[in-house]
Short mmCIF file of C-alpha atoms in Angstrom, two decimals:
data_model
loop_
_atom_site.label_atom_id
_atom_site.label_comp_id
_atom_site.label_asym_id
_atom_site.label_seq_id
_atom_site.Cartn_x
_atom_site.Cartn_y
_atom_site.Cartn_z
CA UNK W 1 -5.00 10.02 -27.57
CA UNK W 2 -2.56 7.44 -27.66
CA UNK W 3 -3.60 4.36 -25.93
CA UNK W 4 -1.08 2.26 -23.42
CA UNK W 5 -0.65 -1.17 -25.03
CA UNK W 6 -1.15 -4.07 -22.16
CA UNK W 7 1.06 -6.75 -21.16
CA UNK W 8 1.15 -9.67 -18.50
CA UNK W 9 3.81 -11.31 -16.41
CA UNK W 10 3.80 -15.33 -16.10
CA UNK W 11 1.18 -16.49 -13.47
CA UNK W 12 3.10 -17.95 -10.65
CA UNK W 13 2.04 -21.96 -9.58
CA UNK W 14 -1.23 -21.03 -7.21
CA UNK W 15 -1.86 -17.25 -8.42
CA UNK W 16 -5.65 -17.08 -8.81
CA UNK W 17 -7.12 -18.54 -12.19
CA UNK W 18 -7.54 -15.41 -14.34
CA UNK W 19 -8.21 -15.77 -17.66
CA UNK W 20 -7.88 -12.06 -18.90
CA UNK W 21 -7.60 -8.27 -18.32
CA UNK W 22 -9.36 -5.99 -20.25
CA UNK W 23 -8.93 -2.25 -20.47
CA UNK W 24 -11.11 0.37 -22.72
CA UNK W 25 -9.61 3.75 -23.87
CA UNK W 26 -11.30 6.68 -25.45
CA UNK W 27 -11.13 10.45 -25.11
CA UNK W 28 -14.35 11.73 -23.89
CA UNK W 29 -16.06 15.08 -24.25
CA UNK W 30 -16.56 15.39 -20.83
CA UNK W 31 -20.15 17.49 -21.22
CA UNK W 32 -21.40 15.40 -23.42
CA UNK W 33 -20.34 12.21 -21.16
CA UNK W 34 -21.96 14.00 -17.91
CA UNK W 35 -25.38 14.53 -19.96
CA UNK W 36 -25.48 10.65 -21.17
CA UNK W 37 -24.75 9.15 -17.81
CA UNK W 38 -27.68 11.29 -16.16
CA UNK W 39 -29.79 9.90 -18.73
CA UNK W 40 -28.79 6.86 -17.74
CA UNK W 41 -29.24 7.36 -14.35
CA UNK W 42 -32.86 8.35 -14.92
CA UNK W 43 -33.42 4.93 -17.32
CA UNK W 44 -32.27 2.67 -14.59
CA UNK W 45 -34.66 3.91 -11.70
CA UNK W 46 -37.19 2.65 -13.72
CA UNK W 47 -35.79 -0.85 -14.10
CA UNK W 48 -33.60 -0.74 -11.36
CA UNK W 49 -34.80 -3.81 -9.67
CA UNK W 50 -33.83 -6.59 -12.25
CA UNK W 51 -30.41 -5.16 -13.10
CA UNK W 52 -29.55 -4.63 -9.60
CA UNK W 53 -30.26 -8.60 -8.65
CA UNK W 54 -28.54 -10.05 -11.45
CA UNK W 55 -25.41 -7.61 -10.32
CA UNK W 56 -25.84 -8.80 -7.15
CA UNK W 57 -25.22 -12.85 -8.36
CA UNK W 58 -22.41 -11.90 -10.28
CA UNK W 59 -20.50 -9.32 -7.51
CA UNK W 60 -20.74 -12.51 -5.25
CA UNK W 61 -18.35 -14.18 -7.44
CA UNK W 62 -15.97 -10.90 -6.38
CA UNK W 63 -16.75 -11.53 -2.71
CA UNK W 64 -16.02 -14.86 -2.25
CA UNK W 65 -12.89 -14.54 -3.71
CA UNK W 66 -12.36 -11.16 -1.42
CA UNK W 67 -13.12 -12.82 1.30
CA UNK W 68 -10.71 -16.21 0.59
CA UNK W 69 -8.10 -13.11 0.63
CA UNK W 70 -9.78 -11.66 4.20
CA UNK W 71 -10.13 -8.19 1.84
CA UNK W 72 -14.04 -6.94 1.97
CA UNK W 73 -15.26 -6.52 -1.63
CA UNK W 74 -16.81 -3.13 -2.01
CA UNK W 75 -19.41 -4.32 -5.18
CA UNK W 76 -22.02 -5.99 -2.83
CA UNK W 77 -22.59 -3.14 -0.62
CA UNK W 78 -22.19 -0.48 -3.79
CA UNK W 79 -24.69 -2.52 -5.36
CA UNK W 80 -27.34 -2.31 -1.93
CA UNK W 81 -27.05 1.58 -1.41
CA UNK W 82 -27.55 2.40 -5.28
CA UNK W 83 -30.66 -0.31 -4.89
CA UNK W 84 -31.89 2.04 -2.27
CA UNK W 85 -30.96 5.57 -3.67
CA UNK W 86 -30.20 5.45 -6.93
CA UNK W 87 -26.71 6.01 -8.31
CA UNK W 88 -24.43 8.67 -7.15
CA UNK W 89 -23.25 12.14 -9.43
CA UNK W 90 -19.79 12.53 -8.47
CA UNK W 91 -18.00 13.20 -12.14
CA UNK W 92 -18.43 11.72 -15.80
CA UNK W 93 -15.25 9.36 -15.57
CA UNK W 94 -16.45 7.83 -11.73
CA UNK W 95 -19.77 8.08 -12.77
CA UNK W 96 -19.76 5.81 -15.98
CA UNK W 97 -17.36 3.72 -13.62
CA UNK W 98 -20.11 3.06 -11.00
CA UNK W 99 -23.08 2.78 -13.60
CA UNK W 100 -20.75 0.07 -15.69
CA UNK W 101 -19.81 -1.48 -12.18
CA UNK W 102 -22.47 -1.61 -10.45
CA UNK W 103 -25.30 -2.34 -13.13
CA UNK W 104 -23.13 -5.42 -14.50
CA UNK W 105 -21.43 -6.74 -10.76
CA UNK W 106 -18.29 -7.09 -12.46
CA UNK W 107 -15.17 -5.60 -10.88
CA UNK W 108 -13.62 -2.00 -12.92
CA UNK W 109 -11.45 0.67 -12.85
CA UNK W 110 -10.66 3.70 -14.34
CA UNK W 111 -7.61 5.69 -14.50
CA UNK W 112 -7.11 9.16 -16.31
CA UNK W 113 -4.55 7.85 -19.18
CA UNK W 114 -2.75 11.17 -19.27
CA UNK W 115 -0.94 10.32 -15.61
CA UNK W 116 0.09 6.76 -16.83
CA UNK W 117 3.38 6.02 -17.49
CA UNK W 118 3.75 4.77 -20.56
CA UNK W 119 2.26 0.72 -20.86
CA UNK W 120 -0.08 -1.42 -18.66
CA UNK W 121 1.04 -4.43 -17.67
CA UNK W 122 -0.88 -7.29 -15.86
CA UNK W 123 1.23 -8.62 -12.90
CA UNK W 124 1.82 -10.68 -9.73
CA UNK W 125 3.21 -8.53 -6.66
CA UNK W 126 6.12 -9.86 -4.28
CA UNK W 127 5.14 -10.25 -1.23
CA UNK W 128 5.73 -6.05 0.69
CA UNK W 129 5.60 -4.26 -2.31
CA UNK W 130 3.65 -1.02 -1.80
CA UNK W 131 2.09 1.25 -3.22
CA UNK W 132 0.55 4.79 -3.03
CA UNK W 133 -3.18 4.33 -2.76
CA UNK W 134 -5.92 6.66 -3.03
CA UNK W 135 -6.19 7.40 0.41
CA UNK W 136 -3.13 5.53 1.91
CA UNK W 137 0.23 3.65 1.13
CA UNK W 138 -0.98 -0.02 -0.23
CA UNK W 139 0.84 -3.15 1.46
CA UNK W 140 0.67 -5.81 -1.19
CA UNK W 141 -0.01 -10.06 -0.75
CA UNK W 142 2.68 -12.58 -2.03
CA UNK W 143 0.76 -13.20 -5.98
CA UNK W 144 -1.41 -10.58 -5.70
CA UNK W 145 -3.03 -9.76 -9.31
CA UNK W 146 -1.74 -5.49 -9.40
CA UNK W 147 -1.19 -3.52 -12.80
CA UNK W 148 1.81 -1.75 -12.88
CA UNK W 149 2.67 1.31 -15.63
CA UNK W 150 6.13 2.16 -15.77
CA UNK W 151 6.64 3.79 -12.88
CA UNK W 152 4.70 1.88 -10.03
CA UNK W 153 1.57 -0.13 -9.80
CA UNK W 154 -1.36 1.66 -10.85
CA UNK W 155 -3.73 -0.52 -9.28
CA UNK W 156 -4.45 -3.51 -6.96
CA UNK W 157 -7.33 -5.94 -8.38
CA UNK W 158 -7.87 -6.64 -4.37
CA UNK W 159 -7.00 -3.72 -2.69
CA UNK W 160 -8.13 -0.76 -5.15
CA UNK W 161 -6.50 1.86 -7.21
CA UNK W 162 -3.38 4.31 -6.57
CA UNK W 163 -3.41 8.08 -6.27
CA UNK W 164 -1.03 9.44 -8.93
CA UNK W 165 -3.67 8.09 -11.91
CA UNK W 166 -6.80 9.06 -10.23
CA UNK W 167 -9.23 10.69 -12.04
CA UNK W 168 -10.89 14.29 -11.64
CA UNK W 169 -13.75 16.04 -13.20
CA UNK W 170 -12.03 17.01 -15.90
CA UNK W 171 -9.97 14.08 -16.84
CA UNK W 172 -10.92 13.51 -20.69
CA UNK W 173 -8.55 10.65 -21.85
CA UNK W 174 -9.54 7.55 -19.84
CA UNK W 175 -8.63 4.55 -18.94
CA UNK W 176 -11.23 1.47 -18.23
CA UNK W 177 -10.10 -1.72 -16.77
CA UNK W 178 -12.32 -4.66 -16.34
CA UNK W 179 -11.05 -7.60 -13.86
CA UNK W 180 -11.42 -11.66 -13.68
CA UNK W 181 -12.44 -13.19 -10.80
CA UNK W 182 -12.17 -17.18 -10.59
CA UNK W 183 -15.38 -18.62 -11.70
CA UNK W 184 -16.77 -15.47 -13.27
CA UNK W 185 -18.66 -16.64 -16.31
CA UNK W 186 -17.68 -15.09 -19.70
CA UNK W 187 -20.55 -13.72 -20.84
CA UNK W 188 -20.62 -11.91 -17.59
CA UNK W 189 -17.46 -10.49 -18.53
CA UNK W 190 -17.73 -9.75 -22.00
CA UNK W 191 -21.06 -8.08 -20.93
CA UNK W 192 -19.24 -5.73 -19.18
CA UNK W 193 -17.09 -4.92 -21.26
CA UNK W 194 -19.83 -4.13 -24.00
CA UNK W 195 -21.61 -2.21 -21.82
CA UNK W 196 -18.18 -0.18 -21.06
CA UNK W 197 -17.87 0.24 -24.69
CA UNK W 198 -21.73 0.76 -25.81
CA UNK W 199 -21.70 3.72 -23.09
CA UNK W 200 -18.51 5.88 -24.47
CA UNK W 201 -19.84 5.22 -27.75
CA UNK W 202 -23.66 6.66 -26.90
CA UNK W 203 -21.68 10.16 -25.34
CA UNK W 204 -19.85 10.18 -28.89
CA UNK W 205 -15.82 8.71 -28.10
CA UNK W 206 -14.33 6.17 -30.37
CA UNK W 207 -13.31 3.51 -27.49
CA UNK W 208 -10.40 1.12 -28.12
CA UNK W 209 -10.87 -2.28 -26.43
CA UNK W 210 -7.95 -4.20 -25.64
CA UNK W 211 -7.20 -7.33 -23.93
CA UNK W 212 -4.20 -9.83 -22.68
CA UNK W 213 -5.02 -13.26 -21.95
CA UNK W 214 -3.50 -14.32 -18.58
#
């Protein structure tokens, strides 16, 4: 697979400080994904404590900033329910999504590269631009951090991904972004994205990492 090259627009004065976006590519055998990510599933419930309350620091850093923004950040509560009942089988490309979420605290998303139009590119919305979201139209913030392909945005870093580049069970070409938050430490970043890459690696894919700075 070919993957989308990424780009960013120029911060505005007062956009949030964001230092990067991250993305990691790779086609995945999507049996061979499935399999690793249940053996992961089955390594964490027996460590699940100490990874879950170091995620829980970090996705603070997420929900402060959501809630500066009055948006509710989904990683603290995500991070809670999997504490209690272990991490969800939905699909290999959501399910590496939540393990690499959810197990680090940092903020991801993952988009099925074939429905992406062309590049990635980092922006800052005007203030009404919409969207199609995953399960409704998107209103956007003056500044808000969104990546757009080159038909639409793909993706708000607040508000959540769009419909048109969702992913299914069968979706083998993928697309994993990892977002900044102000005052996210870099080793909790790079982390992340290490364990993104360490995981598609394990199930066999040759991941590409890329990265703008911001």
């Amino acid at each position: 697979m070919k993957a989308p090259a990424l780009s960013a627009g120029e911060k505005p004065s007062g956009a949030a400080e964001l230092t990067r976006f991250t993305a990691v590519v790779a086609a995945v055998d999507t049996a061979a994904f499935g399999a690793l990510l249940e053996l992961r599933r089955q390594e964490l419930a027996l460590r699940s404590d100490d990874v879950f309350e170091r995620a829980s620091e970090v996705a603070g850093v997420y929900a402060r900033w959501f809630d500066a923004h009055g948006v509710t950040c989904p990683l603290p509560g995500q991070i809670a329910t999997a504490r209690r009942k272990g991490l969800p089988a939905i699909g290999p490309a959501v399910d590496a999504l939540l393990y690499a979420e959810l197990t680090t605290g940092v903020l991801m998303g993952v988009q099925d590269a074939d429905a992406i139009d062309g590049d990635l590119h980092f922006d800052w919305a005007e203030q009404g631009e919409t969207f199609a979201g995953f399960r409704s139209t998107v209103t956007c913030a003056r500044d808000e951090p969104v990546v757009r392909d080159g038909a639409a945005i793909v993706a708000s870093v607040l508000q959540g991904p769009d419909r048109r580049t969702s992913v299914t069970k069968s979706s083998r070409h993928l697309v994993f972004t990892v977002y900044d938050a102000p005052g996210l430490g870099a080793e909790d970043f790079d982390g992340a994205v290490r364990l993104l890459r360490d995981l598609l690696r394990d199930s066999g894919a040759v991941p590409d990492v890329l990265e703008v700075s911001l």
